[in-house]
PDB file of C-alpha atoms in Angstrom:
ATOM      1  CA  MET A   1     -65.291  16.585  35.749  1.00  0.00           C
ATOM      2  CA  PRO A   2     -65.831  17.884  32.224  1.00  0.00           C
ATOM      3  CA  PRO A   3     -69.179  17.094  30.597  1.00  0.00           C
ATOM      4  CA  ALA A   4     -69.548  13.582  29.242  1.00  0.00           C
ATOM      5  CA  PRO A   5     -68.712  13.259  25.548  1.00  0.00           C
ATOM      6  CA  ALA A   6     -71.259  12.082  23.046  1.00  0.00           C
ATOM      7  CA  HIS A   7     -72.525   8.571  23.799  1.00  0.00           C
ATOM      8  CA  PRO A   8     -69.987   5.988  22.671  1.00  0.00           C
ATOM      9  CA  ARG A   9     -71.477   3.377  20.321  1.00  0.00           C
ATOM     10  CA  THR A  10     -68.693   0.801  20.202  1.00  0.00           C
ATOM     11  CA  VAL A  11     -66.413  -1.068  22.608  1.00  0.00           C
ATOM     12  CA  ALA A  12     -63.558   1.035  21.207  1.00  0.00           C
ATOM     13  CA  GLY A  13     -65.582   4.191  22.001  1.00  0.00           C
ATOM     14  CA  PHE A  14     -66.068   3.121  25.605  1.00  0.00           C
ATOM     15  CA  ALA A  15     -62.376   2.167  25.852  1.00  0.00           C
ATOM     16  CA  GLY A  16     -61.580   5.674  24.569  1.00  0.00           C
ATOM     17  CA  LEU A  17     -63.875   7.199  27.216  1.00  0.00           C
ATOM     18  CA  ALA A  18     -62.118   5.155  29.924  1.00  0.00           C
ATOM     19  CA  ARG A  19     -58.714   6.365  28.690  1.00  0.00           C
ATOM     20  CA  THR A  20     -59.905   9.968  28.602  1.00  0.00           C
ATOM     21  CA  ILE A  21     -61.268   9.821  32.179  1.00  0.00           C
ATOM     22  CA  ALA A  22     -58.141   7.954  33.397  1.00  0.00           C
ATOM     23  CA  ALA A  23     -55.893  10.673  31.877  1.00  0.00           C
ATOM     24  CA  ASP A  24     -57.774  13.379  33.859  1.00  0.00           C
ATOM     25  CA  ARG A  25     -56.119  12.436  37.149  1.00  0.00           C
ATOM     26  CA  SER A  26     -57.108  15.744  38.789  1.00  0.00           C
ATOM     27  CA  GLY A  27     -60.793  14.848  38.133  1.00  0.00           C
ATOM     28  CA  TRP A  28     -60.794  11.461  39.886  1.00  0.00           C
ATOM     29  CA  GLU A  29     -57.812  11.336  42.260  1.00  0.00           C
ATOM     30  CA  PRO A  30     -59.274  13.701  44.936  1.00  0.00           C
ATOM     31  CA  LEU A  31     -62.409  11.547  45.135  1.00  0.00           C
ATOM     32  CA  VAL A  32     -60.605   8.266  45.960  1.00  0.00           C
ATOM     33  CA  ASP A  33     -61.145   6.886  49.422  1.00  0.00           C
ATOM     34  CA  TYR A  34     -60.231   3.636  51.059  1.00  0.00           C
ATOM     35  CA  ASP A  35     -62.456   1.438  53.224  1.00  0.00           C
ATOM     36  CA  PRO A  36     -60.667  -0.975  55.520  1.00  0.00           C
ATOM     37  CA  VAL A  37     -63.623  -3.371  55.484  1.00  0.00           C
ATOM     38  CA  SER A  38     -64.463  -3.755  51.773  1.00  0.00           C
ATOM     39  CA  ARG A  39     -63.523  -2.224  48.455  1.00  0.00           C
ATOM     40  CA  TRP A  40     -64.718   1.342  48.121  1.00  0.00           C
ATOM     41  CA  TYR A  41     -66.741   2.507  45.132  1.00  0.00           C
ATOM     42  CA  HIS A  42     -68.168   5.787  43.868  1.00  0.00           C
ATOM     43  CA  ARG A  43     -70.340   6.452  40.793  1.00  0.00           C
ATOM     44  CA  LEU A  44     -68.264   9.017  38.967  1.00  0.00           C
ATOM     45  CA  ARG A  45     -70.509   9.778  36.045  1.00  0.00           C
ATOM     46  CA  THR A  46     -73.558   8.651  34.108  1.00  0.00           C
ATOM     47  CA  GLY A  47     -74.228   9.167  30.440  1.00  0.00           C
ATOM     48  CA  PRO A  48     -76.902   8.050  28.017  1.00  0.00           C
ATOM     49  CA  GLY A  49     -76.996   4.290  28.632  1.00  0.00           C
ATOM     50  CA  TYR A  50     -73.836   3.937  30.713  1.00  0.00           C
ATOM     51  CA  GLU A  51     -72.298   4.458  34.170  1.00  0.00           C
ATOM     52  CA  VAL A  52     -68.727   5.143  35.202  1.00  0.00           C
ATOM     53  CA  TRP A  53     -67.527   3.860  38.584  1.00  0.00           C
ATOM     54  CA  LEU A  54     -64.313   4.553  40.511  1.00  0.00           C
ATOM     55  CA  LEU A  55     -63.161   1.764  42.856  1.00  0.00           C
ATOM     56  CA  SER A  56     -60.340   1.441  45.379  1.00  0.00           C
ATOM     57  CA  TRP A  57     -58.934  -1.869  46.663  1.00  0.00           C
ATOM     58  CA  LEU A  58     -56.786  -2.258  49.742  1.00  0.00           C
ATOM     59  CA  PRO A  59     -54.457  -5.296  49.850  1.00  0.00           C
ATOM     60  CA  GLY A  60     -56.545  -8.465  50.296  1.00  0.00           C
ATOM     61  CA  GLN A  61     -59.828  -6.933  49.073  1.00  0.00           C
ATOM     62  CA  GLY A  62     -61.648  -8.569  46.149  1.00  0.00           C
ATOM     63  CA  SER A  63     -64.932  -8.618  44.296  1.00  0.00           C
ATOM     64  CA  GLY A  64     -65.861 -12.259  44.704  1.00  0.00           C
ATOM     65  CA  ARG A  65     -66.760 -14.330  41.661  1.00  0.00           C
ATOM     66  CA  HIS A  66     -69.518 -12.520  39.763  1.00  0.00           C
ATOM     67  CA  HIS A  67     -70.912 -11.251  36.460  1.00  0.00           C
ATOM     68  CA  HIS A  68     -72.756  -8.053  35.564  1.00  0.00           C
ATOM     69  CA  GLY A  69     -76.082  -9.304  34.297  1.00  0.00           C
ATOM     70  CA  PRO A  70     -76.991  -7.757  30.952  1.00  0.00           C
ATOM     71  CA  SER A  71     -74.239  -5.149  31.114  1.00  0.00           C
ATOM     72  CA  SER A  72     -71.027  -5.148  29.064  1.00  0.00           C
ATOM     73  CA  GLY A  73     -68.082  -3.066  30.162  1.00  0.00           C
ATOM     74  CA  VAL A  74     -64.570  -1.764  30.172  1.00  0.00           C
ATOM     75  CA  PHE A  75     -62.319  -1.450  33.151  1.00  0.00           C
ATOM     76  CA  THR A  76     -58.840  -0.061  33.609  1.00  0.00           C
ATOM     77  CA  VAL A  77     -56.363  -0.047  36.457  1.00  0.00           C
ATOM     78  CA  LEU A  78     -55.478   3.522  37.414  1.00  0.00           C
ATOM     79  CA  GLU A  79     -52.988   2.807  40.246  1.00  0.00           C
ATOM     80  CA  GLY A  80     -51.379  -0.303  41.705  1.00  0.00           C
ATOM     81  CA  GLU A  81     -52.021  -3.825  40.501  1.00  0.00           C
ATOM     82  CA  LEU A  82     -55.069  -6.078  40.501  1.00  0.00           C
ATOM     83  CA  THR A  83     -55.426  -9.740  39.668  1.00  0.00           C
ATOM     84  CA  GLU A  84     -58.329 -10.999  37.552  1.00  0.00           C
ATOM     85  CA  HIS A  85     -59.341 -14.666  37.433  1.00  0.00           C
ATOM     86  CA  SER A  86     -61.732 -16.032  34.844  1.00  0.00           C
ATOM     87  CA  ARG A  87     -62.171 -19.336  33.149  1.00  0.00           C
ATOM     88  CA  GLY A  88     -59.541 -20.910  35.390  1.00  0.00           C
ATOM     89  CA  ALA A  89     -56.811 -18.460  34.377  1.00  0.00           C
ATOM     90  CA  GLY A  90     -55.359 -15.547  36.356  1.00  0.00           C
ATOM     91  CA  ARG A  91     -53.707 -12.414  35.031  1.00  0.00           C
ATOM     92  CA  THR A  92     -52.025  -9.497  36.751  1.00  0.00           C
ATOM     93  CA  LEU A  93     -53.298  -6.124  35.646  1.00  0.00           C
ATOM     94  CA  GLY A  94     -50.976  -3.133  36.162  1.00  0.00           C
ATOM     95  CA  GLY A  95     -51.623   0.560  35.798  1.00  0.00           C
ATOM     96  CA  GLY A  96     -52.960   1.402  32.356  1.00  0.00           C
ATOM     97  CA  THR A  97     -54.195  -2.137  31.580  1.00  0.00           C
ATOM     98  CA  LEU A  98     -57.658  -2.007  29.985  1.00  0.00           C
ATOM     99  CA  ARG A  99     -60.015  -4.962  29.835  1.00  0.00           C
ATOM    100  CA  THR A 100     -63.367  -5.460  28.119  1.00  0.00           C
ATOM    101  CA  PHE A 101     -66.162  -7.896  28.933  1.00  0.00           C
ATOM    102  CA  ALA A 102     -69.596  -8.811  27.646  1.00  0.00           C
ATOM    103  CA  PRO A 103     -72.800 -10.123  29.245  1.00  0.00           C
ATOM    104  CA  GLY A 104     -72.236 -13.610  30.638  1.00  0.00           C
ATOM    105  CA  TYR A 105     -68.530 -13.181  31.426  1.00  0.00           C
ATOM    106  CA  VAL A 106     -67.825 -14.388  34.968  1.00  0.00           C
ATOM    107  CA  HIS A 107     -64.685 -13.267  36.849  1.00  0.00           C
ATOM    108  CA  GLU A 108     -63.230 -12.107  40.114  1.00  0.00           C
ATOM    109  CA  VAL A 109     -60.906  -9.162  40.702  1.00  0.00           C
ATOM    110  CA  PHE A 110     -58.582  -9.113  43.724  1.00  0.00           C
ATOM    111  CA  ASN A 111     -55.799  -6.970  45.155  1.00  0.00           C
ATOM    112  CA  GLY A 112     -53.163  -9.540  46.032  1.00  0.00           C
ATOM    113  CA  GLY A 113     -50.390  -6.992  46.300  1.00  0.00           C
ATOM    114  CA  LEU A 114     -48.999  -4.959  49.177  1.00  0.00           C
ATOM    115  CA  LEU A 115     -50.163  -1.564  47.946  1.00  0.00           C
ATOM    116  CA  PRO A 116     -53.620  -0.054  47.410  1.00  0.00           C
ATOM    117  CA  ALA A 117     -55.047  -0.087  43.851  1.00  0.00           C
ATOM    118  CA  VAL A 118     -57.584   2.113  42.073  1.00  0.00           C
ATOM    119  CA  SER A 119     -59.665   1.144  39.037  1.00  0.00           C
ATOM    120  CA  LEU A 120     -62.217   2.718  36.710  1.00  0.00           C
ATOM    121  CA  HIS A 121     -65.213   0.694  35.377  1.00  0.00           C
ATOM    122  CA  ILE A 122     -67.702   1.636  32.688  1.00  0.00           C
ATOM    123  CA  TYR A 123     -70.861  -0.461  32.373  1.00  0.00           C
ATOM    124  CA  PHE A 124     -73.237  -0.285  29.387  1.00  0.00           C
ATOM    125  CA  PRO A 125     -76.112  -0.404  29.821  1.00  0.00           C
ATOM    126  CA  GLY A 126     -75.730   0.928  33.376  1.00  0.00           C
ATOM    127  CA  LEU A 127     -75.192  -1.720  36.048  1.00  0.00           C
ATOM    128  CA  THR A 128     -78.479  -3.118  37.310  1.00  0.00           C
ATOM    129  CA  GLU A 129     -77.212  -6.330  38.920  1.00  0.00           C
ATOM    130  CA  MET A 130     -74.029  -8.098  39.940  1.00  0.00           C
ATOM    131  CA  PRO A 131     -74.954 -11.673  40.768  1.00  0.00           C
ATOM    132  CA  MET A 132     -72.361 -13.600  42.800  1.00  0.00           C
ATOM    133  CA  ASP A 133     -71.418 -17.047  41.479  1.00  0.00           C
ATOM    134  CA  GLU A 134     -70.187 -20.114  43.326  1.00  0.00           C
ATOM    135  CA  PRO A 135     -66.440 -20.000  43.801  1.00  0.00           C
ATOM    136  CA  ARG A 136     -64.462 -22.392  41.622  1.00  0.00           C
ATOM    137  CA  THR A 137     -60.979 -21.258  42.648  1.00  0.00           C
ATOM    138  CA  ALA A 138     -58.880 -21.523  45.790  1.00  0.00           C
ATOM    139  CA  VAL A 139     -59.396 -19.015  48.621  1.00  0.00           C
ATOM    140  CA  GLY A 140     -57.647 -15.783  47.819  1.00  0.00           C
ATOM    141  CA  ALA A 141     -57.776 -16.396  44.077  1.00  0.00           C
ATOM    142  CA  CYS A 142     -59.803 -14.170  41.761  1.00  0.00           C
ATOM    143  CA  ALA A 143     -62.279 -15.067  39.075  1.00  0.00           C
ATOM    144  CA  ALA A 144     -64.988 -12.559  38.275  1.00  0.00           C
ATOM    145  CA  HIS A 145     -65.700  -9.309  36.490  1.00  0.00           C
ATOM    146  CA  GLY A 146     -68.361  -8.837  34.032  1.00  0.00           C
ATOM    147  CA  PRO A 147     -69.990 -10.482  31.119  1.00  0.00           C
ATOM    148  CA  TRP A 148     -68.752 -10.908  27.442  1.00  0.00           C
ATOM    149  CA  ALA A 149     -66.506 -13.369  25.786  1.00  0.00           C
ATOM    150  CA  ALA A 150     -63.085 -13.748  27.362  1.00  0.00           C
ATOM    151  CA  PRO A 151     -61.713 -10.228  27.670  1.00  0.00           C
ATOM    152  CA  GLU A 152     -58.578  -9.348  25.860  1.00  0.00           C
ATOM    153  CA  PRO A 153     -56.311  -6.457  26.928  1.00  0.00           C
ATOM    154  CA  LEU A 154     -56.530  -3.582  24.483  1.00  0.00           C
ATOM    155  CA  ALA A 155     -53.300  -2.104  23.247  1.00  0.00           C
ATOM    156  CA  ALA A 156     -52.317   1.130  24.966  1.00  0.00           C
ATOM    157  CA  GLY A 157     -52.442   4.287  22.933  1.00  0.00           C
TER     158      GLY A 157
END
């Protein structure tokens, strides 16, 4: 991977970093692996005050309902589709969808499709905890991923 750019200072800066890394398919694709038991993850990069993680999700794998402690973040779907549940609502996230979240945001991410999925996650500050919350949704539903106010998809481009 190329060296990390200067430390982003805004959510938009971290979103730009996520897009830059996502666009460098040759840098992340050879690293992807799949674990038949649980979602696979690999710390791809660290920078001043942040971490970048690559995750793969086989059909049926999910994160469980959680938040990310004091960390904020950005995540994007690189391949496939994931479903995110938070605050009682679910949304399908296809390739290229980018989400942001702040401390205190509770969600769950789940691969409810028939094909594997890959996602990229940036946490700032770096991830120090991921407390699991009591489920509030039906089995198989998703409802957790990070902290912040309700995340909104960022426009592509």
